[in-house]
Amino acid sequence: MEAKVVRWGEDLVVRLSPQAVTQLGLHEGETVEVLPKRQTPDAGAPRTVNGIVVPTLAEMIAEMDRLGPSQRPELVDWGPDVGAEIICDDDDR
């Protein structure tokens, strides 16, 4: 649902259509909380993709730690680095 911010004298007010007021069950004089639509995902709102909540890496690690050591994945030894995988920090390129 969207509402429009408009000027009313020296104030800015949020205008709600009669349908929005009915849908929200609001009454004149009632106090409401307003959150900006352009807030960032880190501002408290969960990140979603196609309506599915997407946890951050930190949240996933915290959940794994909460569940205990049995939830830690096994380490995988992929063998020695080969070809383009080799990183040489001394290379001046």
mmCIF file of C-alpha atoms in Angstrom:
data_model
loop_
_atom_site.group_PDB
_atom_site.id
_atom_site.type_symbol
_atom_site.label_atom_id
_atom_site.label_comp_id
_atom_site.label_asym_id
_atom_site.label_seq_id
_atom_site.Cartn_x
_atom_site.Cartn_y
_atom_site.Cartn_z
ATOM 1 C CA MET A 1 0.000 0.000 0.000
ATOM 2 C CA GLU A 2 1.281 3.437 -0.847
ATOM 3 C CA ALA A 3 0.426 6.860 0.529
ATOM 4 C CA LYS A 4 1.374 10.272 -0.754
ATOM 5 C CA VAL A 5 3.276 12.905 1.244
ATOM 6 C CA VAL A 6 1.804 16.355 0.537
ATOM 7 C CA ARG A 7 2.182 19.870 1.935
ATOM 8 C CA TRP A 8 -0.590 21.164 4.205
ATOM 9 C CA GLY A 9 0.278 24.711 5.221
ATOM 10 C CA GLU A 10 3.797 24.565 6.632
ATOM 11 C CA ASP A 11 3.542 20.822 7.418
ATOM 12 C CA LEU A 12 4.030 17.707 5.342
ATOM 13 C CA VAL A 13 1.265 15.158 5.846
ATOM 14 C CA VAL A 14 0.647 11.615 4.630
ATOM 15 C CA ARG A 15 -2.621 11.349 2.688
ATOM 16 C CA LEU A 16 -4.472 8.056 2.801
ATOM 17 C CA SER A 17 -7.351 7.208 0.508
ATOM 18 C CA PRO A 18 -10.670 6.206 2.130
ATOM 19 C CA GLN A 19 -10.037 2.647 0.890
ATOM 20 C CA ALA A 20 -6.615 2.564 2.592
ATOM 21 C CA VAL A 21 -8.106 3.866 5.853
ATOM 22 C CA THR A 22 -10.794 1.169 5.752
ATOM 23 C CA GLN A 23 -8.295 -1.559 4.831
ATOM 24 C CA LEU A 24 -5.968 -0.568 7.679
ATOM 25 C CA GLY A 25 -8.804 -0.112 10.148
ATOM 26 C CA LEU A 26 -7.664 3.401 11.077
ATOM 27 C CA HIS A 27 -9.679 6.093 12.846
ATOM 28 C CA GLU A 28 -9.190 9.861 13.034
ATOM 29 C CA GLY A 29 -6.770 10.853 15.813
ATOM 30 C CA GLU A 30 -5.104 7.432 15.950
ATOM 31 C CA THR A 31 -1.283 7.298 16.203
ATOM 32 C CA VAL A 32 0.557 5.241 13.571
ATOM 33 C CA GLU A 33 4.180 4.330 12.902
ATOM 34 C CA VAL A 34 5.652 5.387 9.553
ATOM 35 C CA LEU A 35 8.711 3.680 8.016
ATOM 36 C CA PRO A 36 10.389 5.056 4.883
ATOM 37 C CA LYS A 37 10.124 2.834 1.818
ATOM 38 C CA ARG A 38 13.752 3.516 0.880
ATOM 39 C CA GLN A 39 15.272 2.022 4.031
ATOM 40 C CA THR A 40 18.238 -0.306 3.556
ATOM 41 C CA PRO A 41 18.099 -4.041 4.318
ATOM 42 C CA ASP A 42 20.490 -3.530 7.228
ATOM 43 C CA ALA A 43 18.036 -1.119 8.878
ATOM 44 C CA GLY A 44 16.079 -3.943 10.469
ATOM 45 C CA ALA A 45 13.869 -5.183 7.662
ATOM 46 C CA PRO A 46 14.703 -8.708 6.444
ATOM 47 C CA ARG A 47 16.033 -9.014 2.909
ATOM 48 C CA THR A 48 13.708 -10.916 0.591
ATOM 49 C CA VAL A 49 13.932 -12.304 -2.926
ATOM 50 C CA ASN A 50 10.626 -13.219 -4.555
ATOM 51 C CA GLY A 51 9.000 -13.116 -1.123
ATOM 52 C CA ILE A 52 11.524 -15.522 0.465
ATOM 53 C CA VAL A 53 13.618 -14.214 3.386
ATOM 54 C CA VAL A 54 17.338 -14.370 2.564
ATOM 55 C CA PRO A 55 19.575 -14.540 5.659
ATOM 56 C CA THR A 56 22.963 -12.833 5.711
ATOM 57 C CA LEU A 57 26.160 -14.862 6.098
ATOM 58 C CA ALA A 58 26.492 -13.598 9.679
ATOM 59 C CA GLU A 59 22.937 -14.788 10.459
ATOM 60 C CA MET A 60 23.637 -18.230 8.974
ATOM 61 C CA ILE A 61 26.859 -18.605 10.990
ATOM 62 C CA ALA A 62 25.092 -17.440 14.177
ATOM 63 C CA GLU A 63 22.360 -20.055 13.621
ATOM 64 C CA MET A 64 24.968 -22.763 13.000
ATOM 65 C CA ASP A 65 26.760 -21.801 16.237
ATOM 66 C CA ARG A 66 23.458 -21.778 18.114
ATOM 67 C CA LEU A 67 22.654 -25.300 16.944
ATOM 68 C CA GLY A 68 26.019 -26.612 18.142
ATOM 69 C CA PRO A 69 29.217 -28.240 16.812
ATOM 70 C CA SER A 70 27.310 -31.024 15.051
ATOM 71 C CA GLN A 71 26.039 -28.433 12.562
ATOM 72 C CA ARG A 72 29.514 -27.352 11.417
ATOM 73 C CA PRO A 73 30.298 -28.680 7.919
ATOM 74 C CA GLU A 74 33.306 -30.925 7.357
ATOM 75 C CA LEU A 75 36.392 -29.287 5.886
ATOM 76 C CA VAL A 76 37.185 -30.409 2.355
ATOM 77 C CA ASP A 77 40.779 -30.870 1.147
ATOM 78 C CA TRP A 78 40.740 -30.072 -2.555
ATOM 79 C CA GLY A 79 44.420 -30.929 -2.992
ATOM 80 C CA PRO A 80 47.237 -28.659 -4.131
ATOM 81 C CA ASP A 81 46.563 -25.504 -6.148
ATOM 82 C CA VAL A 82 46.910 -26.011 -9.903
ATOM 83 C CA GLY A 83 47.056 -23.638 -12.868
ATOM 84 C CA ALA A 84 45.079 -20.385 -12.543
ATOM 85 C CA GLU A 85 44.256 -21.184 -8.895
ATOM 86 C CA ILE A 86 47.841 -20.422 -7.869
ATOM 87 C CA ILE A 87 48.116 -16.972 -6.301
ATOM 88 C CA CYS A 88 51.523 -15.379 -6.047
ATOM 89 C CA ASP A 89 51.466 -12.306 -3.818
ATOM 90 C CA ASP A 90 54.971 -11.355 -4.974
ATOM 91 C CA ASP A 91 53.882 -11.002 -8.639
ATOM 92 C CA ASP A 92 54.174 -7.375 -9.844
ATOM 93 C CA ARG A 93 51.625 -7.719 -12.676
#
